[in-house]
Coordinates of C-alpha atoms in Angstrom, one line a residue:
M1 CA -83.4 -18.7 86.5
S2 CA -83.5 -20.9 83.4
S3 CA -81.1 -23.8 83.1
N4 CA -80.8 -23.5 79.3
S5 CA -77.3 -22.8 78.0
I6 CA -75.8 -22.4 81.4
T7 CA -72.3 -20.9 81.3
N8 CA -70.0 -19.8 84.1
E9 CA -69.9 -16.0 83.9
S10 CA -68.1 -15.3 87.1
D11 CA -65.0 -13.1 87.0
T12 CA -61.6 -14.6 86.8
F13 CA -58.7 -14.9 89.3
E14 CA -55.1 -15.9 89.0
I15 CA -53.8 -18.9 91.0
G16 CA -50.1 -19.1 90.2
D17 CA -49.8 -19.2 86.4
S18 CA -53.4 -20.3 85.9
T19 CA -56.4 -18.0 85.3
V20 CA -59.7 -19.5 86.5
H21 CA -63.3 -18.4 86.9
R22 CA -64.0 -17.5 90.5
L23 CA -67.0 -19.9 90.7
G24 CA -65.6 -23.4 91.0
F25 CA -66.9 -26.9 91.8
G26 CA -66.3 -28.8 95.0
A27 CA -66.1 -32.6 94.4
M28 CA -66.7 -33.9 97.9
R29 CA -70.3 -34.9 97.2
I30 CA -69.6 -37.2 94.3
T31 CA -68.6 -40.0 96.8
G32 CA -70.7 -42.3 98.8
E33 CA -72.9 -41.6 101.9
D34 CA -71.0 -39.6 104.6
I35 CA -68.2 -39.1 102.1
I36 CA -67.2 -42.8 102.5
G37 CA -66.8 -45.2 99.6
S38 CA -68.1 -44.9 96.0
P39 CA -71.3 -43.3 94.9
E40 CA -74.2 -45.6 93.8
D41 CA -73.7 -44.6 90.2
E42 CA -70.1 -43.8 89.3
E43 CA -70.9 -43.0 85.7
T44 CA -73.3 -40.3 86.8
A45 CA -70.6 -38.9 89.1
R46 CA -68.2 -38.7 86.2
E47 CA -70.9 -37.1 84.1
V48 CA -71.3 -34.4 86.7
I49 CA -67.6 -33.6 86.7
Q50 CA -67.5 -33.4 82.9
H51 CA -70.7 -31.3 82.8
A52 CA -69.1 -28.8 85.2
V53 CA -66.2 -28.4 82.8
D54 CA -68.7 -28.1 79.9
C55 CA -70.4 -25.3 81.7
G56 CA -67.1 -23.3 82.0
V57 CA -66.0 -24.4 85.5
D58 CA -62.2 -24.5 85.4
L59 CA -61.5 -24.8 89.2
I60 CA -62.3 -28.2 90.7
D61 CA -61.5 -28.8 94.4
T62 CA -61.1 -32.2 96.0
A63 CA -59.1 -34.1 98.7
D64 CA -57.5 -37.4 99.2
S65 CA -59.8 -37.9 102.2
Y66 CA -63.0 -37.7 100.1
G67 CA -64.0 -41.3 99.9
P68 CA -61.1 -41.6 100.8
A69 CA -59.5 -41.6 97.3
V70 CA -62.8 -41.9 95.5
S71 CA -63.3 -38.3 94.5
E72 CA -59.7 -38.0 93.1
R73 CA -60.1 -41.2 91.2
L74 CA -63.4 -40.2 89.6
I75 CA -62.0 -36.8 88.6
G76 CA -59.0 -38.5 86.9
E77 CA -61.3 -40.9 85.1
A78 CA -63.7 -38.2 84.0
I79 CA -61.3 -35.5 82.7
G80 CA -57.7 -36.6 83.1
D81 CA -55.3 -33.7 83.3
P82 CA -56.6 -31.0 81.0
D83 CA -54.5 -27.8 80.5
D84 CA -57.5 -25.5 80.9
V85 CA -58.8 -26.9 84.3
L86 CA -57.1 -26.3 87.6
V87 CA -57.6 -29.3 89.9
A88 CA -56.9 -28.6 93.6
T89 CA -56.6 -31.4 96.1
K90 CA -55.7 -31.6 99.8
A91 CA -53.8 -33.9 102.2
G92 CA -53.7 -34.0 106.0
L93 CA -56.8 -35.9 107.1
L94 CA -57.2 -39.6 107.7
R95 CA -60.6 -41.3 107.5
N96 CA -62.0 -44.5 109.1
S97 CA -65.1 -46.6 108.5
E98 CA -67.0 -44.6 111.0
G99 CA -66.5 -41.5 108.9
D100 CA -64.3 -39.6 111.3
W101 CA -62.0 -36.9 110.1
I102 CA -58.6 -37.3 111.8
A103 CA -55.9 -34.6 111.4
H104 CA -52.6 -36.1 110.3
G105 CA -49.9 -33.7 109.1
D106 CA -46.9 -35.9 109.5
P107 CA -44.4 -35.0 106.7
D108 CA -43.8 -38.6 105.7
Y109 CA -47.5 -39.2 105.4
I110 CA -47.9 -36.1 103.2
R111 CA -45.1 -37.2 101.0
N112 CA -46.8 -40.6 100.6
Q113 CA -50.2 -39.0 99.8
V114 CA -48.9 -36.7 97.1
L115 CA -47.8 -39.8 95.2
T116 CA -51.2 -41.5 95.5
S117 CA -53.0 -38.2 94.5
L118 CA -50.8 -37.9 91.4
D119 CA -51.7 -41.4 90.4
R120 CA -55.5 -41.0 90.9
L121 CA -55.6 -37.6 89.2
R122 CA -53.6 -39.0 86.3
T123 CA -51.2 -36.1 86.3
D124 CA -47.5 -35.5 86.7
T125 CA -47.9 -32.3 88.8
I126 CA -50.7 -31.3 91.1
D127 CA -52.0 -27.8 90.2
L128 CA -52.8 -26.8 93.8
Y129 CA -51.9 -28.9 96.8
Q130 CA -53.5 -27.8 100.1
F131 CA -52.8 -28.7 103.7
H132 CA -56.2 -29.8 104.8
R133 CA -56.1 -29.1 108.6
P134 CA -53.5 -28.3 111.2
D135 CA -52.5 -31.4 113.3
G136 CA -52.1 -30.9 117.0
D137 CA -49.6 -33.8 117.1
T138 CA -47.3 -32.4 114.4
D139 CA -45.7 -29.0 114.3
F140 CA -47.6 -26.8 111.8
E141 CA -44.4 -25.4 110.4
D142 CA -43.0 -28.9 109.7
S143 CA -46.2 -29.8 107.8
V144 CA -46.1 -26.7 105.7
A145 CA -42.4 -27.1 105.1
T146 CA -43.2 -30.4 103.5
F147 CA -45.6 -28.8 101.1
A148 CA -43.0 -26.2 100.2
E149 CA -40.5 -29.0 99.5
L150 CA -42.9 -30.8 97.3
K151 CA -43.3 -27.6 95.3
D152 CA -39.5 -27.1 95.0
E153 CA -39.2 -30.7 93.8
G154 CA -41.9 -30.3 91.1
F155 CA -44.6 -32.5 92.5
V156 CA -47.0 -29.5 92.9
D157 CA -47.3 -26.2 91.2
G158 CA -48.9 -24.2 94.0
V159 CA -49.5 -24.6 97.8
G160 CA -52.6 -23.7 99.8
V161 CA -53.6 -24.0 103.4
S162 CA -57.0 -24.8 104.9
N163 CA -58.8 -24.3 108.3
V164 CA -56.2 -21.8 109.5
S165 CA -56.2 -18.8 111.8
A166 CA -54.6 -15.5 110.8
E167 CA -51.6 -16.4 112.9
L168 CA -51.1 -19.8 111.2
L169 CA -51.5 -18.2 107.8
D170 CA -48.7 -15.8 108.7
Q171 CA -46.5 -18.7 109.7
A172 CA -47.3 -20.6 106.5
R173 CA -46.4 -17.5 104.4
E174 CA -43.0 -17.3 106.0
Q175 CA -42.1 -20.7 104.5
V176 CA -43.9 -20.8 101.1
E177 CA -46.0 -18.6 98.8
V178 CA -49.5 -19.4 99.8
E179 CA -51.8 -19.3 96.7
T180 CA -55.1 -20.0 98.5
V181 CA -56.7 -20.3 101.9
Q182 CA -59.7 -22.6 102.3
N183 CA -61.8 -21.8 105.4
R184 CA -65.4 -22.2 106.3
Y185 CA -67.3 -19.0 105.3
N186 CA -70.8 -18.2 104.1
L187 CA -73.6 -15.7 104.6
N188 CA -74.2 -16.7 108.2
D189 CA -70.8 -18.1 109.3
R190 CA -68.1 -15.4 109.0
G191 CA -65.7 -16.6 111.7
S192 CA -62.9 -16.4 109.2
R193 CA -63.4 -12.7 108.6
E194 CA -59.9 -11.7 109.7
V195 CA -58.3 -14.3 107.4
L196 CA -60.4 -13.1 104.5
E197 CA -59.2 -9.6 105.1
I198 CA -55.6 -10.7 104.9
C199 CA -56.4 -12.5 101.7
D200 CA -58.0 -9.4 100.3
D201 CA -55.0 -7.3 101.2
E202 CA -52.5 -9.7 99.9
G203 CA -54.3 -11.0 96.8
I204 CA -54.5 -14.6 98.1
G205 CA -57.4 -16.7 96.8
F206 CA -60.0 -17.4 99.5
I207 CA -62.0 -20.6 99.0
P208 CA -65.0 -20.7 101.3
W209 CA -66.1 -24.2 102.2
A210 CA -69.7 -24.9 103.0
P211 CA -70.5 -21.7 100.9
I212 CA -74.3 -22.5 100.8
N213 CA -74.8 -24.6 103.9
G214 CA -78.6 -25.2 104.3
D215 CA -78.6 -24.6 108.1
D216 CA -76.8 -21.4 107.7
L217 CA -79.0 -20.2 104.9
A218 CA -82.1 -20.9 107.0
E219 CA -80.9 -18.3 109.5
H220 CA -81.6 -15.6 106.9
G221 CA -84.3 -17.5 104.9
D222 CA -86.8 -14.7 104.8
L223 CA -84.3 -12.1 103.5
L224 CA -82.9 -14.6 100.9
D225 CA -86.4 -15.5 99.7
E226 CA -87.3 -11.9 99.3
I227 CA -84.3 -11.1 97.2
A228 CA -84.6 -14.4 95.3
D229 CA -88.2 -13.6 94.4
D230 CA -87.1 -10.2 93.0
H231 CA -84.5 -11.9 90.7
D232 CA -86.5 -15.0 89.8
A233 CA -83.7 -17.0 91.5
T234 CA -83.3 -19.4 94.5
R235 CA -82.0 -18.6 97.9
R236 CA -78.8 -20.7 97.2
Q237 CA -78.2 -18.7 94.0
V238 CA -78.5 -15.5 95.9
A239 CA -76.1 -16.7 98.6
L240 CA -73.5 -17.7 96.0
A241 CA -73.9 -14.4 94.1
W242 CA -73.4 -12.5 97.4
L243 CA -70.1 -14.4 98.0
L244 CA -68.9 -13.5 94.6
E245 CA -69.7 -9.8 95.4
R246 CA -68.2 -10.0 98.9
S247 CA -64.6 -10.0 97.7
D248 CA -62.6 -10.2 94.5
V249 CA -60.5 -13.0 95.9
M250 CA -63.5 -15.1 96.9
L251 CA -63.6 -18.5 95.1
P252 CA -66.8 -20.4 96.0
I253 CA -66.8 -24.1 95.3
P254 CA -70.4 -25.3 95.7
G255 CA -70.6 -29.1 95.4
T256 CA -73.3 -31.5 94.2
S257 CA -73.8 -35.0 92.7
D258 CA -76.6 -33.9 90.4
T259 CA -76.3 -32.1 87.0
E260 CA -79.5 -30.1 87.5
H261 CA -78.2 -28.8 90.8
L262 CA -74.9 -28.1 89.2
E263 CA -76.5 -26.0 86.6
S264 CA -78.4 -24.1 89.2
N265 CA -75.2 -23.3 91.0
V266 CA -73.4 -22.2 87.9
A267 CA -76.4 -20.0 87.0
A268 CA -75.6 -17.9 90.2
S269 CA -72.7 -16.5 88.3
Q270 CA -75.2 -14.8 86.0
L271 CA -77.2 -13.2 88.8
A272 CA -76.6 -9.5 89.1
L273 CA -77.5 -8.4 92.7
R274 CA -78.4 -4.8 93.3
E275 CA -76.1 -2.8 95.5
E276 CA -78.8 -2.6 98.1
D277 CA -79.3 -6.4 98.0
V278 CA -75.6 -6.9 98.6
Q279 CA -75.6 -4.5 101.5
R280 CA -78.6 -6.0 103.2
L281 CA -77.1 -9.5 103.0
T282 CA -73.7 -8.2 104.2
N283 CA -75.4 -6.5 107.2
A284 CA -77.5 -9.6 108.0
A285 CA -74.8 -11.4 110.1
E286 CA -72.5 -8.5 111.0

């Protein structure tokens, strides 16, 4: 598909009081290698963020652990706090120099992190604040209660959870209105099928992370290539278009550090798959 005049043409979805296009942008890859430290060219990273907005992307997802701190800072520097872009961030993971991801849902830590995220994102209120991962050393309900309190206190507008089971999602919803769930989900990895069904039934946004993971796409490469050839598209565009067709609450956030790759991802919102294409892809990993 051509990259000329690329505009986000995905349908819209309401997250709290905000209406966003369902195809968003994941800002994990604008950091350094292994998601540690700054990228080689910070100006290019800021240009990618701004270009996403210019292409009509109004849902940007990040986390305090991306860098750590780097992704949030670059977003704040690139776009500040525009009224027409929803910036979602997450707390609940620690990083170290080896690149490990360490669950840490202690309420005092979360309260500290919201202040640092507000500063880096250059905002007074975080649009969507997500609990990044349940912590085996901290009671899940205590962690979620902290997010609920931050909402009541005006630090955040909406609360989301990530990497949760159906049972944990139910527990979270007993304490706070859950705007979104962010779990791994793509053409080949559908382990969160039950959680997606709950989100479908309840109108909760479902943000699939690793939406176009290369290894997962390779499992169905022949089928993706066949459909892509029919539409003059790429296999990644087909996989993204399938996600958008899969559910009205699906909010894919493909990430990249390259403007050309960004445009290719956004162009997937213009790809109209045939009903038979969608069904074949849906059946591929059932």
